[in-house]
Structures are given as C-alpha cells and as structure tokens.
Coordinates of C-alpha atoms and ligand atoms in Angstrom, one line a residue:
M214 CA 33.3 184.6 110.6
E215 CA 29.8 183.8 111.5
L216 CA 28.5 184.5 115.0
T217 CA 25.3 183.3 116.6
L218 CA 23.8 185.9 119.0
K219 CA 21.4 184.5 121.6
M220 CA 18.9 186.9 123.0
K221 CA 16.0 186.3 125.3
V222 CA 12.6 187.4 124.2
R223 CA 11.3 190.2 126.4
E224 CA 7.8 190.2 125.0
K225 CA 5.1 189.7 127.6
T226 CA 2.0 190.6 125.5
K227 CA -0.1 187.5 125.5
W228 CA -1.4 187.5 121.9
K229 CA 2.1 188.1 120.5
I230 CA 3.7 185.3 122.5
Q231 CA 0.7 183.1 121.5
A232 CA 1.1 184.0 117.8
L233 CA 4.8 183.2 118.0
R234 CA 4.2 179.9 119.7
D235 CA 1.5 179.1 117.1
A236 CA 3.9 179.8 114.3
M237 CA 6.6 177.7 115.9
D238 CA 4.1 174.9 116.2
S239 CA 3.1 175.2 112.6
F240 CA 6.7 175.3 111.6
R241 CA 7.4 172.1 113.4
Q242 CA 4.4 170.4 111.8
A243 CA 5.3 171.8 108.4
V244 CA 8.8 170.3 108.6
N245 CA 7.3 167.0 109.5
D246 CA 4.8 167.3 106.6
W247 CA 7.7 168.0 104.2
I248 CA 9.6 165.0 105.7
D249 CA 6.6 162.8 105.0
V250 CA 6.5 163.9 101.3
A251 CA 10.3 163.7 100.9
W252 CA 10.4 160.2 102.5
K253 CA 7.5 158.9 100.4
H254 CA 9.0 160.0 97.1
K255 CA 12.7 159.7 98.2
I256 CA 13.3 163.2 97.0
T257 CA 16.0 165.3 98.7
D258 CA 16.3 168.4 96.5
R259 CA 14.3 171.5 95.6
T260 CA 11.9 169.6 93.2
L261 CA 10.1 168.7 96.4
H262 CA 8.7 172.2 96.3
S263 CA 6.2 171.5 93.5
L264 CA 4.9 168.3 95.2
A265 CA 3.4 170.0 98.3
Y266 CA 4.0 173.7 98.5
K267 CA 0.5 174.7 97.5
K268 CA -1.2 172.3 99.8
L269 CA 0.9 173.2 102.8
R270 CA 0.5 176.9 102.1
E271 CA -3.2 176.4 102.6
K272 CA -2.7 174.2 105.6
Y273 CA -0.5 176.7 107.4
P274 CA -1.8 180.2 106.7
N275 CA 0.1 181.6 109.6
L276 CA 3.5 180.7 108.1
Y277 CA 5.2 183.3 105.9
S278 CA 6.0 181.8 102.5
N279 CA 9.8 182.0 103.2
S280 CA 9.3 180.2 106.5
L281 CA 7.4 177.4 104.7
Q282 CA 10.3 177.1 102.3
D283 CA 12.8 177.1 105.1
A284 CA 10.7 174.2 106.6
M285 CA 11.3 172.4 103.4
N286 CA 15.0 173.1 103.5
W287 CA 15.1 171.6 107.0
A288 CA 13.2 168.6 105.9
I289 CA 15.5 168.0 103.0
Q290 CA 18.6 168.2 105.2
I291 CA 17.0 165.9 107.8
V292 CA 15.9 163.3 105.3
K293 CA 19.2 163.4 103.5
T294 CA 21.2 162.6 106.7
E295 CA 18.7 160.1 107.8
L296 CA 18.7 158.2 104.5
K297 CA 22.5 157.7 104.9
V298 CA 22.5 156.9 108.6
N299 CA 19.2 155.1 109.2
P300 CA 17.2 154.5 106.0
D301 CA 14.5 152.3 107.6
V302 CA 13.1 154.8 110.1
K303 CA 11.4 157.9 109.0
P304 CA 12.8 160.9 111.0
K305 CA 10.8 163.2 113.1
F306 CA 11.5 166.9 113.7
D307 CA 10.6 167.9 117.2
S308 CA 12.3 171.2 117.8
F309 CA 10.0 174.0 118.8
M310 CA 11.3 176.7 116.6
I311 CA 10.8 178.9 113.5
S312 CA 13.3 180.6 111.2
F313 CA 13.2 183.7 109.1
K314 CA 15.3 184.8 106.2
N315 CA 17.2 188.2 106.6
V316 CA 14.9 189.8 104.0
D317 CA 11.9 189.1 106.2
F318 CA 12.9 190.7 109.5
K319 CA 14.3 193.9 110.8
F320 CA 16.3 194.7 113.9
E321 CA 15.2 198.0 115.6
N322 CA 14.7 199.4 119.1
D323 CA 16.2 196.3 120.7
G324 CA 13.8 194.0 119.1
F325 CA 12.8 192.2 115.9
V326 CA 10.0 193.1 113.5
I327 CA 8.8 189.8 112.0
P328 CA 5.9 188.7 109.9
L329 CA 3.3 186.9 112.0
N330 CA -0.2 186.1 110.8
G331 CA 0.1 188.4 107.9
K332 CA 1.1 191.3 110.1
R333 CA 4.4 193.0 111.0
V334 CA 4.9 192.3 114.6
Y335 CA 7.6 193.8 116.9
V336 CA 9.2 191.4 119.4
P337 CA 11.5 193.0 121.9
V338 CA 14.6 191.1 123.2
Y339 CA 17.2 191.5 125.9
V340 CA 20.4 192.7 124.1
P341 CA 23.7 192.2 125.9
K342 CA 25.8 195.3 125.6
K343 CA 28.6 193.6 123.7
Y344 CA 26.3 192.6 121.0
Y345 CA 25.6 196.1 119.7
K346 CA 28.8 196.4 117.7
W347 CA 27.8 193.3 115.7
L348 CA 24.1 194.3 115.4
V349 CA 25.2 197.6 114.0
N350 CA 28.0 196.5 111.6
G351 CA 27.3 192.9 111.0
K352 CA 25.6 191.3 108.0
F353 CA 22.5 189.4 109.2
G354 CA 21.9 185.8 108.3
R355 CA 18.9 183.9 109.6
L356 CA 16.9 184.6 112.6
Y357 CA 15.5 181.8 114.7
F358 CA 13.1 181.7 117.6
K359 CA 13.4 178.7 119.7
E360 CA 11.9 177.5 123.0
E361 CA 14.1 176.3 125.7
D362 CA 13.0 175.4 129.2
G363 CA 9.8 177.3 128.7
E364 CA 11.4 180.5 127.5
I365 CA 11.7 181.8 124.0
Y366 CA 15.0 182.8 122.7
A367 CA 16.0 184.6 119.5
Y368 CA 19.1 183.4 117.7
L369 CA 20.5 185.6 115.1
T370 CA 23.4 184.6 112.8
V371 CA 25.7 187.5 111.9
K372 CA 28.6 187.7 109.5
V373 CA 31.4 189.9 110.9
E374 CA 34.7 190.7 109.3
D375 CA 37.7 188.9 110.7
K376 CA 40.3 191.1 112.3
P377 CA 43.6 190.4 110.4
A378 CA 45.9 188.4 112.5
Y379 CA 49.2 190.0 113.5
E380 CA 52.7 188.5 112.8
P381 CA 53.5 186.8 116.1
K382 CA 56.6 187.8 118.1
L383 CA 56.1 184.9 120.7
W384 CA 54.4 181.6 120.9
F385 CA 52.2 180.5 123.8
G386 CA 51.8 176.7 124.3
V387 CA 48.6 175.7 126.0
D388 CA 48.8 172.4 127.9
L389 CA 45.5 170.9 129.1
G390 CA 46.6 168.9 132.1
V391 CA 44.7 167.0 134.8
Q392 CA 46.2 168.3 138.1
N393 CA 46.8 171.8 136.8
L394 CA 43.9 172.3 134.5
V395 CA 45.5 174.6 132.1
V396 CA 49.1 175.8 131.9
V397 CA 50.4 178.3 129.4
A398 CA 54.1 178.8 128.7
D399 CA 56.0 180.6 126.0
N400 CA 58.6 179.2 123.6
K401 CA 61.4 180.4 126.0
G402 CA 60.1 178.2 128.7
R403 CA 58.5 181.0 130.9
E404 CA 55.2 180.2 132.5
V405 CA 52.6 182.7 131.4
L406 CA 49.4 181.5 133.0
R407 CA 48.3 178.7 135.3
F408 CA 44.7 177.7 136.1
D409 CA 44.4 175.1 138.8
G410 CA 42.0 174.0 141.5
E411 CA 42.6 177.1 143.5
T412 CA 41.7 179.3 140.5
V413 CA 38.5 177.3 140.0
N414 CA 37.6 177.7 143.6
H415 CA 38.3 181.4 143.4
Y416 CA 35.9 181.8 140.5
K417 CA 33.3 179.6 142.1
E418 CA 33.3 182.0 145.0
L419 CA 33.0 185.0 142.7
L420 CA 30.2 183.3 141.0
E421 CA 28.3 182.8 144.2
K422 CA 28.8 186.5 145.1
E423 CA 27.6 187.5 141.6
R424 CA 24.6 185.3 142.1
A425 CA 23.8 186.9 145.4
R426 CA 24.3 190.4 143.9
R427 CA 22.0 189.6 141.1
Q428 CA 19.4 188.4 143.5
R429 CA 19.6 191.4 145.7
R430 CA 19.2 193.7 142.7
Q431 CA 16.5 191.5 141.4
M432 CA 18.2 191.4 138.1
K433 CA 16.4 188.1 137.4
Y434 CA 16.2 188.7 133.7
L435 CA 19.9 188.6 133.3
N436 CA 20.7 185.0 132.4
N437 CA 18.4 183.8 135.0
R438 CA 18.4 180.4 133.4
K439 CA 22.0 180.1 133.9
F440 CA 21.9 180.9 137.6
R441 CA 18.6 179.4 138.7
L442 CA 17.8 176.2 136.9
G443 CA 19.6 172.9 137.0
S444 CA 22.6 171.8 134.9
K445 CA 24.5 174.1 137.2
H446 CA 27.7 172.2 136.8
R447 CA 27.8 172.3 133.1
N448 CA 27.2 176.0 133.2
F449 CA 29.9 176.4 135.7
S450 CA 32.5 174.7 133.7
K451 CA 31.4 176.7 130.6
Y452 CA 31.8 179.8 132.7
I453 CA 35.3 178.8 133.8
N454 CA 36.2 177.9 130.2
H455 CA 35.0 181.3 129.2
I456 CA 37.3 183.0 131.8
I457 CA 40.3 180.9 130.9
A458 CA 39.9 181.4 127.2
K459 CA 39.4 185.1 127.6
E460 CA 42.5 185.4 129.8
I461 CA 44.7 183.4 127.4
V462 CA 43.6 185.5 124.4
R463 CA 44.0 188.7 126.3
K464 CA 47.6 187.8 127.4
A465 CA 48.4 186.6 123.8
K466 CA 47.3 189.8 122.4
E467 CA 49.2 191.8 124.9
Y468 CA 52.4 190.0 124.0
Q469 CA 51.6 189.7 120.3
A470 CA 51.9 186.0 120.7
C471 CA 50.5 183.1 118.6
I472 CA 48.4 180.6 120.6
V473 CA 49.5 177.0 120.1
L474 CA 47.0 174.3 120.9
E475 CA 47.2 170.5 120.8
K476 CA 44.9 168.9 118.3
L477 CA 42.1 167.4 120.3
R478 CA 42.5 163.9 118.9
G479 CA 45.5 163.7 121.2
V480 CA 43.6 164.7 124.3
K481 CA 41.1 161.9 123.7
R482 CA 43.8 159.3 123.0
R483 CA 45.7 160.3 126.1
S484 CA 42.6 160.2 128.2
A485 CA 41.8 156.7 127.0
K486 CA 44.7 155.3 129.0
M487 CA 43.7 157.1 132.1
P488 CA 41.7 155.7 135.0
K489 CA 38.0 156.1 134.9
W490 CA 37.7 159.0 137.4
V491 CA 40.3 161.0 135.4
R492 CA 38.4 160.4 132.2
K493 CA 35.3 161.5 133.9
L494 CA 37.0 164.6 135.2
L495 CA 38.3 165.3 131.7
H496 CA 34.9 164.8 130.2
R497 CA 33.3 167.0 132.7
W498 CA 35.7 169.7 132.0
S499 CA 34.8 169.6 128.4
Y500 CA 38.1 170.5 126.7
H501 CA 36.3 170.6 123.4
D502 CA 34.3 173.6 124.7
L503 CA 37.5 175.3 126.0
I504 CA 39.3 174.9 122.7
Q505 CA 36.3 176.2 120.8
K506 CA 36.2 179.2 123.0
I507 CA 39.8 180.0 122.7
K508 CA 39.7 179.7 118.8
Y509 CA 36.5 181.8 118.7
K510 CA 37.8 184.5 120.9
A511 CA 41.2 184.6 119.2
K512 CA 39.6 185.0 115.8
L513 CA 37.5 187.9 117.0
E514 CA 40.6 189.6 118.4
G515 CA 42.9 188.9 115.5
V516 CA 45.2 186.6 117.6
P517 CA 46.8 183.9 115.5
V518 CA 46.2 180.3 116.5
I519 CA 48.0 177.2 115.4
E520 CA 47.3 173.5 116.2
V521 CA 50.0 170.9 116.6
S522 CA 50.2 167.2 117.0
P523 CA 50.3 166.2 120.7
R524 CA 52.8 163.5 120.0
N525 CA 55.5 163.4 122.8
T526 CA 54.8 166.9 124.0
S527 CA 54.7 165.6 127.6
K528 CA 57.5 163.1 127.2
T529 CA 60.1 165.4 125.6
C530 CA 62.6 167.3 127.8
S531 CA 62.2 171.0 127.1
E532 CA 65.9 171.6 127.9
C533 CA 67.8 168.9 125.9
G534 CA 65.1 167.5 123.6
Y535 CA 65.5 163.9 124.9
V536 CA 62.3 161.8 124.5
Y537 CA 61.6 160.0 127.8
K538 CA 59.3 157.3 126.5
R539 CA 58.5 155.7 129.8
F540 CA 57.5 159.0 131.5
K541 CA 54.1 158.5 133.2
N542 CA 52.6 161.8 133.9
Q543 CA 54.1 162.4 137.3
R544 CA 53.9 165.9 138.7
L545 CA 57.6 166.4 138.0
F546 CA 59.4 165.6 134.8
H547 CA 62.9 164.3 135.6
C548 CA 65.0 164.0 132.5
P549 CA 67.3 160.9 132.5
N550 CA 69.5 162.5 129.9
C551 CA 70.4 166.1 131.2
G552 CA 69.0 165.8 134.8
L553 CA 66.4 168.6 134.4
I554 CA 63.7 168.5 137.0
I555 CA 60.7 170.5 135.9
D556 CA 56.9 170.7 136.5
R557 CA 55.4 168.4 134.0
D558 CA 52.8 170.9 132.7
L559 CA 55.3 173.7 132.3
N560 CA 57.6 171.2 130.4
A561 CA 54.7 170.1 128.2
S562 CA 53.4 173.6 127.4
T563 CA 56.9 174.8 126.6
N564 CA 57.3 171.9 124.1
I565 CA 53.9 172.8 122.6
A566 CA 54.9 176.5 122.2
R567 CA 58.1 175.5 120.4
K568 CA 56.4 173.0 118.2
G569 CA 53.9 175.7 117.2
M570 CA 56.8 178.1 116.4
K571 CA 58.4 175.6 114.2
E572 CA 55.2 174.7 112.5
F573 CA 54.3 178.3 112.0
N574 CA 57.7 179.2 110.5
K575 CA 57.5 176.2 108.2
R576 CA 54.1 177.2 106.9
A577 CA 55.1 180.9 106.4
F578 CA 58.3 179.8 104.6
L579 CA 56.7 177.3 102.2
P580 CA 54.5 179.7 100.1
A581 CA 57.5 182.0 99.8
L582 CA 59.4 179.2 98.1
K583 CA 56.7 178.4 95.7
G584 CA 56.0 181.8 94.5
E585 CA 58.7 184.2 95.5
A586 CA 57.7 186.8 92.9
S587 CA 54.2 187.0 94.1
S588 CA 55.0 187.5 97.8
P589 CA 57.9 190.0 98.0
Q590 CA 57.1 190.9 101.6
R591 CA 58.3 187.5 102.8
R592 CA 61.9 187.3 103.8
Ligands
LIG295 ZN1 66.9 166.8 129.3

C-alpha cells in the first residue's frame, strides 16, 4: 500500500527557505503556464512537452528539469478534468508547492537533499518516531513540499509491503450510531467495545492535559499547528477517530478477528431521514474519516476488513432474525416476534458481524468451487 508521510520542515536558514519558496512559486507559475498552452491547443497528453518545454526551461532556471515536467503532468491532469467538468473556464492552479521525483532526492540525517538553483541542498525535517520503519524499508515515490498556514511541510509517498491478512476466527461488527458513537460486537453477540459521550469527554480531558504538558515542556514544534491554531474541532474529532480506529484494530488483532464495516452509502442514506441536528452531528463526526482510518490501520496490521450492505442491520432481531420494519432507532430494540429487549447498537453491531461472517465465508468458498485443483488448501 502507499502511505503519505507528512513532516514539518525544520530548516530555519533564511536563504534555503527563500530558495524553497522561490521554487514553489516558480512551480505554481509553471503549472499555470502549462495550463495556458494545454488550454489553447486543447492538448492533454505528453505531446504538450514539445510545445513549450524549451521556453519554460529558460523562464524558470531555478526549476529542476524533472520538476518542470512534473508541472506539466499536473497541468495535464487539471486541464483534463476541467475539460470534462467545466469546459468554458480555464482552470487556475493556486497551490503553493513543488514536487520531486524519487531519483532527484535523498533522505539522510532526518532531512531531504533536493536540487535547488542547480545545487544540492539539505532540508531537515521533524521525523515522527513511527516513520523510521517506513523511511528505512519503504520504496519512495514522490516528495512534495507544500505550504500550509505559513509553515512548509514535506510530504513523502512511500510504498510499503502489505502484511498478509490472517484467517479470521471471529467477526467484529462496527456500528456507527448516534447516541453511542461507535459500538463493536462479535458474531456471538458479545459487546467488544463502546465509545460514547463519556469516552469522548475522557479523551477531551486527556488532550487538554497533553496540551498543558507540551506547553510546559515547550515542545512547541510537536504538531503545534494541531494544538495552537483554529479548526480545533475538526482536529479533535480526527484525534478521537484515530483513537477509536486504533483501539478497534488492536482488539481485532488480539482476537484474530475480521472487522466488518457497513458500506458508507448506507450511513448517508440513513442520515438523510434524520433531523437536521443529528445530520449535523453525523457530519461533524466525519464517519468517512473514521472508516478510512480503520481500513488504513487494519491494512498496516494485517487485520482483514470486510464491508457489508447496511440494509436492515438495525431493524433485524439478532436473536430470532425477525425484521422489524417499523423500528425507529429507539435506544432499545424490542423484538415483537421473540420478545428480546436489547440495546439497539449492540443488536445492530451483532447483525453486522454476522453479515460479515456470512459474506466472508461465501467469498472464501466461491473460488474453491471454481478452481478446486488450483487451491487445495481450501476445505
Ligand atoms: Zn426476535
């Protein structure tokens, strides 16, 4: 899988920072120049190169040749998309960034050596500890420098080998509810994890403590944007999502379980019927982000993940299988068929886990039927 590692540039030397900013500025202008040419001639492939490369090479002597070509590739992509979406208005590229191909930079001594103004320039970055394993073993893709809120960040794409997923012994259904944010239950109906308002407050307190601790130690450089500047809320829910995802994946690995998620489409559809404040809450909570985080962390840990349709998962009785069509998301699910009374989120997550187990076994069984000789390890 491909990871993107984000590292803040630590360089304080004025001329280096200026050179980097100048290069980013030239890159942005070069992309816009390429867009002009592509737009004028309606060309969106590499033949664009011969039309303007020489001229632009002279215009931007501080851009390395591969960066100038990358600028062209960006322009081609932008024009291509724009011609489909909005063919009357010429697009404009306004990101403040520059990209380098992997042959053009090196990672050493916690920094990148990049070509700037015809020289090899060393730009140090802050490297989070957990990145080292990927910086040592991963295969580098592109390196970007990008300005955000007045700071320059390096983004490095790295290809890392997937850990092979284990054969699951258990299934963990993840229910994304409203009152209880996230409830996880296994296919046997046992509650595994519950994250609710209390959990959130607990982590909010922890975060405040962490903030204070960082201030005391003057570790301003550590994620200071996250803790100091605005958009606090978004960052807090991302932080909570990170904690929830991490815990779910850790638990799944411990029990050799497969994580079963509802396909997101269902969450959207379900939320469309809800009152505005609930939709707002859902939106704020950014389920999409949580699901992405779970998938991403699971992949890194070799934990299998399966997605199932959300159809009737909250309306089915996890005891007798009766589908209670008129059930309206009350806190308790009361089955009119067998009389079961159960927490609605526990009921839903149990159903999700079982759905996932069925789906998983179906998929595992099908290839065995098609080619029995080729897969003798399947029972
Ligand atoms: Zn029932």
